[in-house]
Amino acid sequence: MSRRSEPKPLPKPVRMLAWLVAAILVVALGVVATNRLNSDQSDTASASPSANEESGEPDADESSDVRWRGLKAAGIPIPGEWSRQTGFYLVSKSEDGEVSTDLESRSVAGEGGPVETALAAVDALLDPDLSDDEWAQTVTGLLSEDGGGVSHALSDAPRYWWLARSFNPDGVCSRMSGDRYTVQSYDCTADGEFEGSDEDAVKGTQHYYGALFSLSGNMSTSSSVDPQEEAAKAYDTILIPMDDGNWHVTVYCPASLDRPLVDEDANETGVSDAGDLEPGQSAYTGFARSTGYGTTQRPCRTVEVTVGGQKPYWYVGAEQ
């Protein structure tokens, strides 16, 4: 019986080549499997709605694009830290009942303040993306009655006129030096150029030097107090310099008449006197302000918008 010879081992170079080919096949199969898994996961994620989509809420980026479209189109600064309400003092009541006041001027958050209320009204007027029907409806309900229950008409300029307007910071420097119906600007050059930031060009009234507001029949003051001075505490007028002249947006802030203490988010605490705070509680008082301020519960509301350098309805003449 013949005897079969044992197979000879493959040469070493051949064995190494075979091993290398096997290793490459294993790696390739792993890559294919991984890519297939990632593809399936990606398809699943794409098919599943996000939390915002399920709730119907816009994404953060989309929301930021939608808001303040009118201001952005006209180049007007959009609200931010700069537009917060300022001029508040911090009052505190210690655990033993002692009341203290920190006289450093502070700001509070919240969107119901004078500047942001005024900017919201202007934003609606200048929004280029509303349909004509939406814009007409917005304009119709834009202004509220003032503190005396009087309504003030908005300019009847056509919509294309509003959409053509643009922000002009140098306009802050254009008014007469003796015209004190808005705060004086100290950022103007001799040539009438404004050197401050765009945000600084949007100015609120710091004090009314004479005014003729509509008075509420419910207002009662001492005979020694000018009722106009009392009424002025509930108003603020925001100057916005534009290419056609300075705009003046007057807002009415009814909460100011009660001077409630508020928290850092402008929520009313329910008391107006620091002595009525709970022991260990702190709040902010608006007594440092001589014009109106808004709260979350009672925000300011826009009562008049004048354009083209026209004077506000309460204007009584310049003082020299």
PDB file of C-alpha atoms in Angstrom:
ATOM      1  CA  MET A   1       0.000   0.000   0.000  1.00  0.00           C
ATOM      2  CA  SER A   2       1.412   3.313  -1.081  1.00  0.00           C
ATOM      3  CA  ARG A   3       1.991   5.931   1.566  1.00  0.00           C
ATOM      4  CA  ARG A   4       0.768   9.516   0.874  1.00  0.00           C
ATOM      5  CA  SER A   5       3.396  12.102   1.552  1.00  0.00           C
ATOM      6  CA  GLU A   6       2.573  14.763   4.123  1.00  0.00           C
ATOM      7  CA  PRO A   7       1.714  18.210   2.674  1.00  0.00           C
ATOM      8  CA  LYS A   8       4.475  20.641   2.756  1.00  0.00           C
ATOM      9  CA  PRO A   9       3.868  23.873   4.698  1.00  0.00           C
ATOM     10  CA  LEU A  10       3.293  26.983   2.632  1.00  0.00           C
ATOM     11  CA  PRO A  11       6.242  29.228   2.264  1.00  0.00           C
ATOM     12  CA  LYS A  12       6.449  31.893   4.924  1.00  0.00           C
ATOM     13  CA  PRO A  13       5.786  34.849   2.523  1.00  0.00           C
ATOM     14  CA  VAL A  14       2.595  33.148   1.324  1.00  0.00           C
ATOM     15  CA  ARG A  15       1.404  32.521   4.894  1.00  0.00           C
ATOM     16  CA  MET A  16       1.976  36.172   5.803  1.00  0.00           C
ATOM     17  CA  LEU A  17       0.085  37.325   2.724  1.00  0.00           C
ATOM     18  CA  ALA A  18      -2.879  35.102   3.599  1.00  0.00           C
ATOM     19  CA  TRP A  19      -2.931  36.424   7.153  1.00  0.00           C
ATOM     20  CA  LEU A  20      -2.857  40.002   5.893  1.00  0.00           C
ATOM     21  CA  VAL A  21      -5.764  39.387   3.495  1.00  0.00           C
ATOM     22  CA  ALA A  22      -7.823  37.842   6.315  1.00  0.00           C
ATOM     23  CA  ALA A  23      -7.156  40.811   8.587  1.00  0.00           C
ATOM     24  CA  ILE A  24      -8.202  43.259   5.885  1.00  0.00           C
ATOM     25  CA  LEU A  25     -11.466  41.361   5.335  1.00  0.00           C
ATOM     26  CA  VAL A  26     -12.300  41.454   9.059  1.00  0.00           C
ATOM     27  CA  VAL A  27     -11.694  45.214   9.269  1.00  0.00           C
ATOM     28  CA  ALA A  28     -13.707  45.865   6.118  1.00  0.00           C
ATOM     29  CA  LEU A  29     -16.676  43.878   7.409  1.00  0.00           C
ATOM     30  CA  GLY A  30     -16.547  45.835  10.679  1.00  0.00           C
ATOM     31  CA  VAL A  31     -16.591  49.190   8.880  1.00  0.00           C
ATOM     32  CA  VAL A  32     -19.560  48.131   6.761  1.00  0.00           C
ATOM     33  CA  ALA A  33     -21.510  47.034   9.838  1.00  0.00           C
ATOM     34  CA  THR A  34     -20.716  50.258  11.704  1.00  0.00           C
ATOM     35  CA  ASN A  35     -21.759  52.469   8.801  1.00  0.00           C
ATOM     36  CA  ARG A  36     -24.999  50.519   8.453  1.00  0.00           C
ATOM     37  CA  LEU A  37     -25.753  51.013  12.152  1.00  0.00           C
ATOM     38  CA  ASN A  38     -24.989  54.741  12.023  1.00  0.00           C
ATOM     39  CA  SER A  39     -27.138  55.125   8.933  1.00  0.00           C
ATOM     40  CA  ASP A  40     -30.068  53.389  10.620  1.00  0.00           C
ATOM     41  CA  GLN A  41     -29.710  55.588  13.715  1.00  0.00           C
ATOM     42  CA  SER A  42     -29.546  58.720  11.575  1.00  0.00           C
ATOM     43  CA  ASP A  43     -32.680  57.728   9.683  1.00  0.00           C
ATOM     44  CA  THR A  44     -34.477  57.050  12.968  1.00  0.00           C
ATOM     45  CA  ALA A  45     -33.454  60.413  14.397  1.00  0.00           C
ATOM     46  CA  SER A  46     -34.581  62.199  11.247  1.00  0.00           C
ATOM     47  CA  ALA A  47     -37.945  60.480  11.346  1.00  0.00           C
ATOM     48  CA  SER A  48     -38.531  61.305  15.040  1.00  0.00           C
ATOM     49  CA  PRO A  49     -39.826  64.843  15.775  1.00  0.00           C
ATOM     50  CA  SER A  50     -37.824  66.999  18.163  1.00  0.00           C
ATOM     51  CA  ALA A  51     -39.260  68.114  21.486  1.00  0.00           C
ATOM     52  CA  ASN A  52     -39.866  71.594  20.057  1.00  0.00           C
ATOM     53  CA  GLU A  53     -41.659  70.129  17.030  1.00  0.00           C
ATOM     54  CA  GLU A  54     -43.896  67.985  19.237  1.00  0.00           C
ATOM     55  CA  SER A  55     -44.813  70.967  21.408  1.00  0.00           C
ATOM     56  CA  GLY A  56     -45.290  73.289  18.445  1.00  0.00           C
ATOM     57  CA  GLU A  57     -42.695  75.711  19.797  1.00  0.00           C
ATOM     58  CA  PRO A  58     -40.114  77.261  17.436  1.00  0.00           C
ATOM     59  CA  ASP A  59     -36.464  76.373  17.855  1.00  0.00           C
ATOM     60  CA  ALA A  60     -34.294  78.943  19.606  1.00  0.00           C
ATOM     61  CA  ASP A  61     -32.656  80.029  16.353  1.00  0.00           C
ATOM     62  CA  GLU A  62     -36.009  80.314  14.604  1.00  0.00           C
ATOM     63  CA  SER A  63     -37.496  82.299  17.492  1.00  0.00           C
ATOM     64  CA  SER A  64     -34.602  84.762  17.475  1.00  0.00           C
ATOM     65  CA  ASP A  65     -35.034  85.242  13.732  1.00  0.00           C
ATOM     66  CA  VAL A  66     -38.756  85.919  14.061  1.00  0.00           C
ATOM     67  CA  ARG A  67     -38.560  88.395  16.912  1.00  0.00           C
ATOM     68  CA  TRP A  68     -37.705  92.063  16.415  1.00  0.00           C
ATOM     69  CA  ARG A  69     -37.877  91.823  12.619  1.00  0.00           C
ATOM     70  CA  GLY A  70     -39.049  95.428  12.328  1.00  0.00           C
ATOM     71  CA  LEU A  71     -36.258  96.827  14.487  1.00  0.00           C
ATOM     72  CA  LYS A  72     -33.633  94.818  12.623  1.00  0.00           C
ATOM     73  CA  ALA A  73     -34.949  95.952   9.250  1.00  0.00           C
ATOM     74  CA  ALA A  74     -34.674  99.619  10.282  1.00  0.00           C
ATOM     75  CA  GLY A  75     -31.318  99.218  12.047  1.00  0.00           C
ATOM     76  CA  ILE A  76     -32.741 100.043  15.486  1.00  0.00           C
ATOM     77  CA  PRO A  77     -30.998  98.339  18.438  1.00  0.00           C
ATOM     78  CA  ILE A  78     -32.952  95.340  19.708  1.00  0.00           C
ATOM     79  CA  PRO A  79     -33.690  95.007  23.449  1.00  0.00           C
ATOM     80  CA  GLY A  80     -31.065  93.521  25.725  1.00  0.00           C
ATOM     81  CA  GLU A  81     -29.233  94.330  28.925  1.00  0.00           C
ATOM     82  CA  TRP A  82     -29.076  97.983  27.860  1.00  0.00           C
ATOM     83  CA  SER A  83     -32.873  98.333  27.761  1.00  0.00           C
ATOM     84  CA  ARG A  84     -33.549  97.060  31.280  1.00  0.00           C
ATOM     85  CA  GLN A  85     -35.293  99.355  33.731  1.00  0.00           C
ATOM     86  CA  THR A  86     -32.814 101.287  35.850  1.00  0.00           C
ATOM     87  CA  GLY A  87     -32.924 103.668  38.788  1.00  0.00           C
ATOM     88  CA  PHE A  88     -33.998 101.228  41.510  1.00  0.00           C
ATOM     89  CA  TYR A  89     -32.765 101.027  45.089  1.00  0.00           C
ATOM     90  CA  LEU A  90     -32.435  97.804  47.049  1.00  0.00           C
ATOM     91  CA  VAL A  91     -34.310  97.773  50.355  1.00  0.00           C
ATOM     92  CA  SER A  92     -33.978  94.998  52.915  1.00  0.00           C
ATOM     93  CA  LYS A  93     -35.526  93.952  56.186  1.00  0.00           C
ATOM     94  CA  SER A  94     -33.298  92.060  58.581  1.00  0.00           C
ATOM     95  CA  GLU A  95     -34.395  89.118  60.689  1.00  0.00           C
ATOM     96  CA  ASP A  96     -34.788  91.448  63.659  1.00  0.00           C
ATOM     97  CA  GLY A  97     -37.001  93.818  61.653  1.00  0.00           C
ATOM     98  CA  GLU A  98     -34.488  96.563  60.857  1.00  0.00           C
ATOM     99  CA  VAL A  99     -34.960  98.197  57.435  1.00  0.00           C
ATOM    100  CA  SER A 100     -31.960  99.299  55.373  1.00  0.00           C
ATOM    101  CA  THR A 101     -31.543 100.914  51.947  1.00  0.00           C
ATOM    102  CA  ASP A 102     -28.697 100.508  49.469  1.00  0.00           C
ATOM    103  CA  LEU A 103     -28.571 103.743  47.447  1.00  0.00           C
ATOM    104  CA  GLU A 104     -26.621 102.252  44.540  1.00  0.00           C
ATOM    105  CA  SER A 105     -28.722 102.515  41.374  1.00  0.00           C
ATOM    106  CA  ARG A 106     -29.754  99.098  40.106  1.00  0.00           C
ATOM    107  CA  SER A 107     -31.721  97.596  37.234  1.00  0.00           C
ATOM    108  CA  VAL A 108     -34.448  94.963  37.127  1.00  0.00           C
ATOM    109  CA  ALA A 109     -35.392  92.495  34.403  1.00  0.00           C
ATOM    110  CA  GLY A 110     -38.761  91.952  32.782  1.00  0.00           C
ATOM    111  CA  GLU A 111     -40.195  93.079  29.458  1.00  0.00           C
ATOM    112  CA  GLY A 112     -42.807  95.512  30.747  1.00  0.00           C
ATOM    113  CA  GLY A 113     -40.510  98.517  31.177  1.00  0.00           C
ATOM    114  CA  PRO A 114     -40.692 101.783  29.211  1.00  0.00           C
ATOM    115  CA  VAL A 115     -37.887 101.186  26.700  1.00  0.00           C
ATOM    116  CA  GLU A 116     -38.857  97.640  25.765  1.00  0.00           C
ATOM    117  CA  THR A 117     -42.540  98.576  25.574  1.00  0.00           C
ATOM    118  CA  ALA A 118     -41.725 101.442  23.208  1.00  0.00           C
ATOM    119  CA  LEU A 119     -39.453  99.273  21.067  1.00  0.00           C
ATOM    120  CA  ALA A 120     -42.115  96.561  20.816  1.00  0.00           C
ATOM    121  CA  ALA A 121     -44.587  99.101  19.419  1.00  0.00           C
ATOM    122  CA  VAL A 122     -42.101 100.427  16.874  1.00  0.00           C
ATOM    123  CA  ASP A 123     -41.125  96.876  15.921  1.00  0.00           C
ATOM    124  CA  ALA A 124     -44.752  96.110  15.041  1.00  0.00           C
ATOM    125  CA  LEU A 125     -45.012  99.213  12.868  1.00  0.00           C
ATOM    126  CA  LEU A 126     -41.845  98.368  10.950  1.00  0.00           C
ATOM    127  CA  ASP A 127     -42.259  94.588  10.595  1.00  0.00           C
ATOM    128  CA  PRO A 128     -41.725  93.853   6.881  1.00  0.00           C
ATOM    129  CA  ASP A 129     -42.902  90.234   7.050  1.00  0.00           C
ATOM    130  CA  LEU A 130     -46.496  90.724   8.183  1.00  0.00           C
ATOM    131  CA  SER A 131     -49.211  90.467   5.577  1.00  0.00           C
ATOM    132  CA  ASP A 132     -51.155  93.651   4.874  1.00  0.00           C
ATOM    133  CA  ASP A 133     -54.122  92.328   6.843  1.00  0.00           C
ATOM    134  CA  GLU A 134     -51.917  91.321   9.777  1.00  0.00           C
ATOM    135  CA  TRP A 135     -50.193  94.692   9.764  1.00  0.00           C
ATOM    136  CA  ALA A 136     -53.486  96.609   9.616  1.00  0.00           C
ATOM    137  CA  GLN A 137     -54.856  94.593  12.529  1.00  0.00           C
ATOM    138  CA  THR A 138     -51.660  95.128  14.528  1.00  0.00           C
ATOM    139  CA  VAL A 139     -51.690  98.882  13.965  1.00  0.00           C
ATOM    140  CA  THR A 140     -55.365  99.124  14.916  1.00  0.00           C
ATOM    141  CA  GLY A 141     -54.701  97.675  18.366  1.00  0.00           C
ATOM    142  CA  LEU A 142     -51.235  99.134  18.879  1.00  0.00           C
ATOM    143  CA  LEU A 143     -52.036 102.113  21.121  1.00  0.00           C
ATOM    144  CA  SER A 144     -53.827 102.147  24.465  1.00  0.00           C
ATOM    145  CA  GLU A 145     -55.604 104.949  26.285  1.00  0.00           C
ATOM    146  CA  ASP A 146     -53.465 107.149  28.502  1.00  0.00           C
ATOM    147  CA  GLY A 147     -53.954 107.526  32.232  1.00  0.00           C
ATOM    148  CA  GLY A 148     -56.832 109.937  31.716  1.00  0.00           C
ATOM    149  CA  GLY A 149     -58.691 107.590  29.388  1.00  0.00           C
ATOM    150  CA  VAL A 150     -57.818 109.612  26.272  1.00  0.00           C
ATOM    151  CA  SER A 151     -56.780 107.988  22.988  1.00  0.00           C
ATOM    152  CA  HIS A 152     -54.154 109.530  20.726  1.00  0.00           C
ATOM    153  CA  ALA A 153     -54.166 108.914  16.989  1.00  0.00           C
ATOM    154  CA  LEU A 154     -51.317 107.265  15.149  1.00  0.00           C
ATOM    155  CA  SER A 155     -49.946 108.779  11.962  1.00  0.00           C
ATOM    156  CA  ASP A 156     -51.964 107.670   8.932  1.00  0.00           C
ATOM    157  CA  ALA A 157     -48.846 107.281   6.796  1.00  0.00           C
ATOM    158  CA  PRO A 158     -49.073 104.344   4.356  1.00  0.00           C
ATOM    159  CA  ARG A 159     -47.250 101.160   5.183  1.00  0.00           C
ATOM    160  CA  TYR A 160     -44.556 101.645   2.541  1.00  0.00           C
ATOM    161  CA  TRP A 161     -43.599 104.888   4.301  1.00  0.00           C
ATOM    162  CA  TRP A 162     -43.050 103.062   7.587  1.00  0.00           C
ATOM    163  CA  LEU A 163     -41.012 100.351   5.874  1.00  0.00           C
ATOM    164  CA  ALA A 164     -38.702 102.947   4.295  1.00  0.00           C
ATOM    165  CA  ARG A 165     -37.629 104.401   7.642  1.00  0.00           C
ATOM    166  CA  SER A 166     -34.154 103.832   9.093  1.00  0.00           C
ATOM    167  CA  PHE A 167     -32.339 104.537  12.335  1.00  0.00           C
ATOM    168  CA  ASN A 168     -30.231 107.724  12.472  1.00  0.00           C
ATOM    169  CA  PRO A 169     -28.283 108.148  15.750  1.00  0.00           C
ATOM    170  CA  ASP A 170     -27.118 111.653  14.797  1.00  0.00           C
ATOM    171  CA  GLY A 171     -30.721 112.781  15.111  1.00  0.00           C
ATOM    172  CA  VAL A 172     -30.251 112.887  18.877  1.00  0.00           C
ATOM    173  CA  CYS A 173     -28.058 115.948  18.346  1.00  0.00           C
ATOM    174  CA  SER A 174     -30.511 117.821  16.123  1.00  0.00           C
ATOM    175  CA  ARG A 175     -32.881 119.312  18.661  1.00  0.00           C
ATOM    176  CA  MET A 176     -32.690 122.788  20.180  1.00  0.00           C
ATOM    177  CA  SER A 177     -30.541 123.043  23.301  1.00  0.00           C
ATOM    178  CA  GLY A 178     -33.371 124.711  25.207  1.00  0.00           C
ATOM    179  CA  ASP A 179     -35.915 122.089  24.206  1.00  0.00           C
ATOM    180  CA  ARG A 180     -36.154 120.035  27.350  1.00  0.00           C
ATOM    181  CA  TYR A 181     -38.938 117.609  26.557  1.00  0.00           C
ATOM    182  CA  THR A 182     -36.383 114.791  26.317  1.00  0.00           C
ATOM    183  CA  VAL A 183     -33.125 114.110  28.098  1.00  0.00           C
ATOM    184  CA  GLN A 184     -30.181 116.201  26.931  1.00  0.00           C
ATOM    185  CA  SER A 185     -27.459 114.305  25.078  1.00  0.00           C
ATOM    186  CA  TYR A 186     -23.839 114.908  26.018  1.00  0.00           C
ATOM    187  CA  ASP A 187     -22.393 112.703  23.267  1.00  0.00           C
ATOM    188  CA  CYS A 188     -22.696 115.202  20.408  1.00  0.00           C
ATOM    189  CA  THR A 189     -19.832 116.869  18.572  1.00  0.00           C
ATOM    190  CA  ALA A 190     -19.851 120.501  17.510  1.00  0.00           C
ATOM    191  CA  ASP A 191     -20.797 119.284  14.027  1.00  0.00           C
ATOM    192  CA  GLY A 192     -23.893 117.524  15.326  1.00  0.00           C
ATOM    193  CA  GLU A 193     -22.553 113.990  15.143  1.00  0.00           C
ATOM    194  CA  PHE A 194     -23.451 111.465  17.823  1.00  0.00           C
ATOM    195  CA  GLU A 195     -20.385 109.784  19.349  1.00  0.00           C
ATOM    196  CA  GLY A 196     -22.149 107.296  21.587  1.00  0.00           C
ATOM    197  CA  SER A 197     -23.327 103.772  20.819  1.00  0.00           C
ATOM    198  CA  ASP A 198     -26.541 103.054  18.953  1.00  0.00           C
ATOM    199  CA  GLU A 199     -28.076 101.871  22.223  1.00  0.00           C
ATOM    200  CA  ASP A 200     -27.183 105.175  23.888  1.00  0.00           C
ATOM    201  CA  ALA A 201     -29.059 107.029  21.149  1.00  0.00           C
ATOM    202  CA  VAL A 202     -32.363 105.505  22.298  1.00  0.00           C
ATOM    203  CA  LYS A 203     -33.092 107.773  25.240  1.00  0.00           C
ATOM    204  CA  GLY A 204     -35.783 107.880  27.878  1.00  0.00           C
ATOM    205  CA  THR A 205     -37.021 110.941  29.715  1.00  0.00           C
ATOM    206  CA  GLN A 206     -35.346 111.330  33.101  1.00  0.00           C
ATOM    207  CA  HIS A 207     -37.648 114.073  34.314  1.00  0.00           C
ATOM    208  CA  TYR A 208     -40.565 116.007  32.860  1.00  0.00           C
ATOM    209  CA  TYR A 209     -39.860 119.738  32.853  1.00  0.00           C
ATOM    210  CA  GLY A 210     -43.467 120.774  32.504  1.00  0.00           C
ATOM    211  CA  ALA A 211     -46.120 118.612  30.864  1.00  0.00           C
ATOM    212  CA  LEU A 212     -49.838 118.533  30.193  1.00  0.00           C
ATOM    213  CA  PHE A 213     -50.991 114.974  30.718  1.00  0.00           C
ATOM    214  CA  SER A 214     -54.590 113.831  30.711  1.00  0.00           C
ATOM    215  CA  LEU A 215     -55.549 113.429  34.355  1.00  0.00           C
ATOM    216  CA  SER A 216     -57.542 110.546  35.722  1.00  0.00           C
ATOM    217  CA  GLY A 217     -60.735 111.419  37.543  1.00  0.00           C
ATOM    218  CA  ASN A 218     -59.673 109.014  40.291  1.00  0.00           C
ATOM    219  CA  MET A 219     -56.452 110.885  41.000  1.00  0.00           C
ATOM    220  CA  SER A 220     -56.443 112.754  44.281  1.00  0.00           C
ATOM    221  CA  THR A 221     -53.541 114.934  45.374  1.00  0.00           C
ATOM    222  CA  SER A 222     -52.924 117.547  48.011  1.00  0.00           C
ATOM    223  CA  SER A 223     -53.740 121.107  46.989  1.00  0.00           C
ATOM    224  CA  SER A 224     -50.058 121.904  47.519  1.00  0.00           C
ATOM    225  CA  VAL A 225     -48.959 119.393  44.858  1.00  0.00           C
ATOM    226  CA  ASP A 226     -49.127 120.043  41.125  1.00  0.00           C
ATOM    227  CA  PRO A 227     -51.246 117.159  39.778  1.00  0.00           C
ATOM    228  CA  GLN A 228     -49.142 117.134  36.618  1.00  0.00           C
ATOM    229  CA  GLU A 229     -46.064 116.242  38.647  1.00  0.00           C
ATOM    230  CA  GLU A 230     -47.942 113.346  40.186  1.00  0.00           C
ATOM    231  CA  ALA A 231     -49.269 112.166  36.819  1.00  0.00           C
ATOM    232  CA  ALA A 232     -45.804 112.394  35.245  1.00  0.00           C
ATOM    233  CA  LYS A 233     -44.551 109.674  37.593  1.00  0.00           C
ATOM    234  CA  ALA A 234     -46.600 107.166  35.590  1.00  0.00           C
ATOM    235  CA  TYR A 235     -45.233 108.121  32.160  1.00  0.00           C
ATOM    236  CA  ASP A 236     -42.021 107.848  30.208  1.00  0.00           C
ATOM    237  CA  THR A 237     -41.180 109.023  26.705  1.00  0.00           C
ATOM    238  CA  ILE A 238     -38.575 107.218  24.626  1.00  0.00           C
ATOM    239  CA  LEU A 239     -36.737 109.151  21.908  1.00  0.00           C
ATOM    240  CA  ILE A 240     -35.742 107.094  18.857  1.00  0.00           C
ATOM    241  CA  PRO A 241     -33.780 109.099  16.254  1.00  0.00           C
ATOM    242  CA  MET A 242     -34.843 108.202  12.709  1.00  0.00           C
ATOM    243  CA  ASP A 243     -34.043 109.392   9.204  1.00  0.00           C
ATOM    244  CA  ASP A 244     -37.210 111.525   9.018  1.00  0.00           C
ATOM    245  CA  GLY A 245     -36.649 113.123  12.428  1.00  0.00           C
ATOM    246  CA  ASN A 246     -36.864 112.063  16.054  1.00  0.00           C
ATOM    247  CA  TRP A 247     -39.678 109.736  17.043  1.00  0.00           C
ATOM    248  CA  HIS A 248     -41.216 110.015  20.508  1.00  0.00           C
ATOM    249  CA  VAL A 249     -42.949 106.990  21.993  1.00  0.00           C
ATOM    250  CA  THR A 250     -44.906 107.836  25.138  1.00  0.00           C
ATOM    251  CA  VAL A 251     -45.790 104.970  27.458  1.00  0.00           C
ATOM    252  CA  TYR A 252     -48.111 104.882  30.455  1.00  0.00           C
ATOM    253  CA  CYS A 253     -47.058 102.774  33.444  1.00  0.00           C
ATOM    254  CA  PRO A 254     -49.947 102.571  35.945  1.00  0.00           C
ATOM    255  CA  ALA A 255     -48.005 100.552  38.523  1.00  0.00           C
ATOM    256  CA  SER A 256     -45.788 103.582  39.129  1.00  0.00           C
ATOM    257  CA  LEU A 257     -48.585 105.447  40.890  1.00  0.00           C
ATOM    258  CA  ASP A 258     -48.601 102.789  43.638  1.00  0.00           C
ATOM    259  CA  ARG A 259     -44.796 102.485  43.655  1.00  0.00           C
ATOM    260  CA  PRO A 260     -44.860  98.772  44.534  1.00  0.00           C
ATOM    261  CA  LEU A 261     -41.705  97.028  45.664  1.00  0.00           C
ATOM    262  CA  VAL A 262     -40.558  94.471  43.082  1.00  0.00           C
ATOM    263  CA  ASP A 263     -38.133  91.578  42.890  1.00  0.00           C
ATOM    264  CA  GLU A 264     -35.212  91.330  40.446  1.00  0.00           C
ATOM    265  CA  ASP A 265     -37.593  90.182  37.688  1.00  0.00           C
ATOM    266  CA  ALA A 266     -40.011  93.098  38.217  1.00  0.00           C
ATOM    267  CA  ASN A 267     -42.620  90.944  39.947  1.00  0.00           C
ATOM    268  CA  GLU A 268     -44.659  92.885  42.487  1.00  0.00           C
ATOM    269  CA  THR A 269     -44.094  91.799  46.071  1.00  0.00           C
ATOM    270  CA  GLY A 270     -47.515  92.935  47.252  1.00  0.00           C
ATOM    271  CA  VAL A 271     -46.212  95.782  49.426  1.00  0.00           C
ATOM    272  CA  SER A 272     -45.096  99.354  48.786  1.00  0.00           C
ATOM    273  CA  ASP A 273     -43.303 100.008  52.059  1.00  0.00           C
ATOM    274  CA  ALA A 274     -40.072  98.292  53.062  1.00  0.00           C
ATOM    275  CA  GLY A 275     -41.380  98.031  56.600  1.00  0.00           C
ATOM    276  CA  ASP A 276     -44.031  95.613  55.363  1.00  0.00           C
ATOM    277  CA  LEU A 277     -41.487  93.150  53.967  1.00  0.00           C
ATOM    278  CA  GLU A 278     -41.050  89.808  55.680  1.00  0.00           C
ATOM    279  CA  PRO A 279     -37.999  89.495  57.971  1.00  0.00           C
ATOM    280  CA  GLY A 280     -34.990  88.566  55.848  1.00  0.00           C
ATOM    281  CA  GLN A 281     -36.666  89.727  52.631  1.00  0.00           C
ATOM    282  CA  SER A 282     -35.195  92.179  50.095  1.00  0.00           C
ATOM    283  CA  ALA A 283     -36.848  94.018  47.210  1.00  0.00           C
ATOM    284  CA  TYR A 284     -36.346  96.922  44.833  1.00  0.00           C
ATOM    285  CA  THR A 285     -38.034 100.281  45.097  1.00  0.00           C
ATOM    286  CA  GLY A 286     -38.689 102.646  42.219  1.00  0.00           C
ATOM    287  CA  PHE A 287     -38.801 105.756  44.369  1.00  0.00           C
ATOM    288  CA  ALA A 288     -35.492 106.790  42.804  1.00  0.00           C
ATOM    289  CA  ARG A 289     -37.288 107.201  39.478  1.00  0.00           C
ATOM    290  CA  SER A 290     -39.208 110.372  38.633  1.00  0.00           C
ATOM    291  CA  THR A 291     -40.843 108.697  35.625  1.00  0.00           C
ATOM    292  CA  GLY A 292     -42.846 105.520  35.140  1.00  0.00           C
ATOM    293  CA  TYR A 293     -41.767 101.913  35.486  1.00  0.00           C
ATOM    294  CA  GLY A 294     -43.513  98.668  34.657  1.00  0.00           C
ATOM    295  CA  THR A 295     -44.017  95.432  36.527  1.00  0.00           C
ATOM    296  CA  THR A 296     -44.728  91.921  35.300  1.00  0.00           C
ATOM    297  CA  GLN A 297     -48.274  92.169  36.612  1.00  0.00           C
ATOM    298  CA  ARG A 298     -48.828  95.718  35.317  1.00  0.00           C
ATOM    299  CA  PRO A 299     -46.534  96.425  32.361  1.00  0.00           C
ATOM    300  CA  CYS A 300     -46.264  99.804  30.667  1.00  0.00           C
ATOM    301  CA  ARG A 301     -48.393 100.336  27.584  1.00  0.00           C
ATOM    302  CA  THR A 302     -47.809 102.562  24.558  1.00  0.00           C
ATOM    303  CA  VAL A 303     -50.205 105.509  24.264  1.00  0.00           C
ATOM    304  CA  GLU A 304     -48.638 107.636  21.516  1.00  0.00           C
ATOM    305  CA  VAL A 305     -46.052 107.455  18.727  1.00  0.00           C
ATOM    306  CA  THR A 306     -45.056 110.710  17.042  1.00  0.00           C
ATOM    307  CA  VAL A 307     -42.787 110.723  13.991  1.00  0.00           C
ATOM    308  CA  GLY A 308     -40.871 113.218  11.886  1.00  0.00           C
ATOM    309  CA  GLY A 309     -39.769 115.325  14.836  1.00  0.00           C
ATOM    310  CA  GLN A 310     -43.339 116.090  15.944  1.00  0.00           C
ATOM    311  CA  LYS A 311     -43.802 116.903  19.613  1.00  0.00           C
ATOM    312  CA  PRO A 312     -45.602 114.550  22.017  1.00  0.00           C
ATOM    313  CA  TYR A 313     -49.196 115.376  22.912  1.00  0.00           C
ATOM    314  CA  TRP A 314     -48.244 116.440  26.431  1.00  0.00           C
ATOM    315  CA  TYR A 315     -45.631 118.952  25.236  1.00  0.00           C
ATOM    316  CA  VAL A 316     -46.203 122.484  26.560  1.00  0.00           C
ATOM    317  CA  GLY A 317     -43.260 124.398  25.066  1.00  0.00           C
ATOM    318  CA  ALA A 318     -39.523 124.720  25.456  1.00  0.00           C
ATOM    319  CA  GLU A 319     -37.982 126.256  28.531  1.00  0.00           C
ATOM    320  CA  GLN A 320     -34.908 128.438  28.145  1.00  0.00           C
TER     321      GLN A 320
END
